[in-house]
CSV table of C-alpha atoms and ligand atoms in Angstrom, one decimal:
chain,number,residue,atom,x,y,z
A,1,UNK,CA,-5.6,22.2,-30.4
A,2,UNK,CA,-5.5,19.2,-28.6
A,3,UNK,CA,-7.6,16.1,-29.7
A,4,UNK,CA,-10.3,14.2,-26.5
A,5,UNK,CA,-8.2,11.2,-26.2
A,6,UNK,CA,-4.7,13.2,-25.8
A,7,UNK,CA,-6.4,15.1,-22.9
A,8,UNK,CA,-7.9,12.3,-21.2
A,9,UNK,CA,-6.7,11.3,-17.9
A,10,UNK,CA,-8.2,9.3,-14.6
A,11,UNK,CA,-9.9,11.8,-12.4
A,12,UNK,CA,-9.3,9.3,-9.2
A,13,UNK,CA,-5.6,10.4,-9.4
A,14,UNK,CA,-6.3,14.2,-8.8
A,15,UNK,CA,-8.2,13.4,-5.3
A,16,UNK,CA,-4.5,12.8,-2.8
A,17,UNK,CA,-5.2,10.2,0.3
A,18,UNK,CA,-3.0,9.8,3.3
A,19,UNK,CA,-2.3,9.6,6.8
A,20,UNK,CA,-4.8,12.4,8.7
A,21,UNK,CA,-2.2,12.8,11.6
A,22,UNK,CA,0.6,13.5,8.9
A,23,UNK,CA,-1.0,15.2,6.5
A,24,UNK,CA,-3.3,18.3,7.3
A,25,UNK,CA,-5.3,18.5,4.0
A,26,UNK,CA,-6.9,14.9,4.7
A,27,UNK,CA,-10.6,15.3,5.4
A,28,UNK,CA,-11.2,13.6,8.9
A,29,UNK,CA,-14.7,11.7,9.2
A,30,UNK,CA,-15.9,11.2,13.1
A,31,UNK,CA,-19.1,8.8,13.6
A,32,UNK,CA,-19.6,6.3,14.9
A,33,UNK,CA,-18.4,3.0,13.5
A,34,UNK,CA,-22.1,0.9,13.8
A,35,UNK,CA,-25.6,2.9,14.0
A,36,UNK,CA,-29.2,1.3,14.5
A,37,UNK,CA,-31.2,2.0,11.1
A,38,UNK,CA,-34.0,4.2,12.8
A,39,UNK,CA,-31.0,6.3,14.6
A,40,UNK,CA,-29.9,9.6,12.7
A,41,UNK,CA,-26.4,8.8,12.4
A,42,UNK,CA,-24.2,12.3,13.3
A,43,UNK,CA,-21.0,12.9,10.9
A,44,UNK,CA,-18.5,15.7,11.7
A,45,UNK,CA,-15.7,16.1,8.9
A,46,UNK,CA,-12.9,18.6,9.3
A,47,UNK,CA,-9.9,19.4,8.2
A,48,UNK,CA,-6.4,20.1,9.6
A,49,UNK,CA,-7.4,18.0,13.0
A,50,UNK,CA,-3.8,17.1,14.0
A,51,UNK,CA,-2.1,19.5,12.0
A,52,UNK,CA,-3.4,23.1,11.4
A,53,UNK,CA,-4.2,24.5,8.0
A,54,UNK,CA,-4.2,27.8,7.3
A,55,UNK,CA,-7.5,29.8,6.2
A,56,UNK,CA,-6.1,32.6,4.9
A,57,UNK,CA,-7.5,34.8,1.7
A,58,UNK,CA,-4.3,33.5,-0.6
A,59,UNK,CA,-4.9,29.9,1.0
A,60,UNK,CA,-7.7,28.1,2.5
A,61,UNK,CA,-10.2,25.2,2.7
A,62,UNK,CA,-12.9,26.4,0.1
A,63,UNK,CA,-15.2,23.4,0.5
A,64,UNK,CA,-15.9,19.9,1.9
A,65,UNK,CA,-18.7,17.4,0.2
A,66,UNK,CA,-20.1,14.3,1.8
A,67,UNK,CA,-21.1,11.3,0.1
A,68,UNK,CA,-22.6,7.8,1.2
A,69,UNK,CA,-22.3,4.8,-0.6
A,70,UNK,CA,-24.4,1.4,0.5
A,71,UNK,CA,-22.2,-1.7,0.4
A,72,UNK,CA,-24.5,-2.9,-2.3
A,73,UNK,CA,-25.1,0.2,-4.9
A,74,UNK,CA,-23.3,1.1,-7.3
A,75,UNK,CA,-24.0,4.8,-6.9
A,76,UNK,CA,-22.8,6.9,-3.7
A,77,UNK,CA,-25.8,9.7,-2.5
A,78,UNK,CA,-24.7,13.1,-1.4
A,79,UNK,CA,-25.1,13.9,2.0
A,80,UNK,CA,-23.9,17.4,2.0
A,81,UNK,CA,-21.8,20.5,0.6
A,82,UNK,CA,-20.0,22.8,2.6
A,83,UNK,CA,-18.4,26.1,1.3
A,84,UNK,CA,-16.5,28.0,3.3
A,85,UNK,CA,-16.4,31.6,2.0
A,86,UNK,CA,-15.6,33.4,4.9
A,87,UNK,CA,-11.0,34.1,4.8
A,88,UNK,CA,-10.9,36.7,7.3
A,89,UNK,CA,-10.9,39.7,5.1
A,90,UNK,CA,-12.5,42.9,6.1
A,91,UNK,CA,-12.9,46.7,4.8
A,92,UNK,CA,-8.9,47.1,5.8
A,93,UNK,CA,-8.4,44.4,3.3
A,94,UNK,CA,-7.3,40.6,2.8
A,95,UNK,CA,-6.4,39.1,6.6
A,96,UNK,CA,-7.1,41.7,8.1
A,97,UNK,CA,-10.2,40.8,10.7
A,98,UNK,CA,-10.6,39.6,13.6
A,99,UNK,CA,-12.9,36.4,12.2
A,100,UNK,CA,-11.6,32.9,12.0
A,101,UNK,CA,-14.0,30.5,10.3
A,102,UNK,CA,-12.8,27.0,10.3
A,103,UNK,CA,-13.6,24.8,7.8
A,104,UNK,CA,-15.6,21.6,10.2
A,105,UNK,CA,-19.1,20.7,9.6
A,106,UNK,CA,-21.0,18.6,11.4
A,107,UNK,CA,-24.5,17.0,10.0
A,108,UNK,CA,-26.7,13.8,10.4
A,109,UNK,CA,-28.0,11.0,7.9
A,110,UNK,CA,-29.8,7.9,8.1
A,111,UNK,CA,-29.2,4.5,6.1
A,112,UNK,CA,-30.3,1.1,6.5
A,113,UNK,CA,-28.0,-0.1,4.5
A,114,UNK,CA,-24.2,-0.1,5.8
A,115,UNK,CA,-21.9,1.2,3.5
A,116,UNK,CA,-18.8,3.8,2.9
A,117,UNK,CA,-18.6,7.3,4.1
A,118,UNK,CA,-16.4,9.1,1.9
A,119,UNK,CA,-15.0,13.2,2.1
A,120,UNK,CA,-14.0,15.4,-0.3
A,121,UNK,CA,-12.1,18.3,0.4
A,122,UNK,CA,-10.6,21.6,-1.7
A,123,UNK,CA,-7.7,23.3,-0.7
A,124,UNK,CA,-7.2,26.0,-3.3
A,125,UNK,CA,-3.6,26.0,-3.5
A,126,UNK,CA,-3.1,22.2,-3.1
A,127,UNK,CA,-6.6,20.4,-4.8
A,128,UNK,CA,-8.5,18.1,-3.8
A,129,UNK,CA,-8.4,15.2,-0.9
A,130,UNK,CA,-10.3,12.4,0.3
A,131,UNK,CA,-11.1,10.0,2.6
A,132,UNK,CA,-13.4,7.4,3.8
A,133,UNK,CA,-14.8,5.6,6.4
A,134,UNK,CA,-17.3,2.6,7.0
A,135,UNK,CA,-20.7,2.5,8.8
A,136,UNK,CA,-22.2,-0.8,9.9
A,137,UNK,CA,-26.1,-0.9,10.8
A,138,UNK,CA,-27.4,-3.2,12.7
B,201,FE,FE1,-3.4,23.8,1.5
């Protein structure tokens, strides 16, 4: 059996990043970029905006989390989590209804602080992906 310190490894470099117009797994945060402090501040995050991916039973989006972090905290807040469950399988069996679910939430913070927006997401064949994005308040 395999000692602690053998196994240990960085968690950051399980969560991929890139391009959201290349790369459909890339959680895609729209807001807007500078919100008044009083304001409720809507976030949508979806995946697969440019580039479809599939939600199928063998391989889907299973879930998308939120977090917020102020500029000047060292902990982030979660804003939300979003499982998707629903991979169009019916009585007939896997992919086999009618019902597409697609994995896009929208909800609605406030902060008056600005900070850093940041998206996880889980594909279950191809792990976990992030993203981020600032908000300014004024
Ligand atoms: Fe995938």
């Amino acid at each position: 059996m395999k000692g602690g310190m053998e196994m240990s490894m960085e968690i950051s470099e399980l969560f991929q990043k890139a391009d959201w117009k290349k790369e459909k797994h890339v959680p895609v945060i729209e807001c807007p970029s500078t919100i008044k402090k009083e304001d409720l501040c809507e976030v949508k995050v979806s995946i697969g905006k440019e580039i479809a991916h599939p939600n199928t039973t063998e391989h889907h989006i299973a879930w998308i989390s939120v977090f917020f972090k102020p500029d000047d905290d060292k902990f982030p807040c979660q804003i939300g989590q979003y499982l998707f469950n629903a991979h169009g399988a019916s009585a007939q069996g896997p992919n086999t209804s009618t019902i597409y679910t697609h994995h896009a939430v929208t909800t609605s913070f406030k902060t008056s602080k600005s900070g850093t927006l940041i998206a996880f997401g889980y594909c279950n064949i191809h792990g976990l992906w992030q993203s981020t994005k600032e908000i300014s308040v004024k």
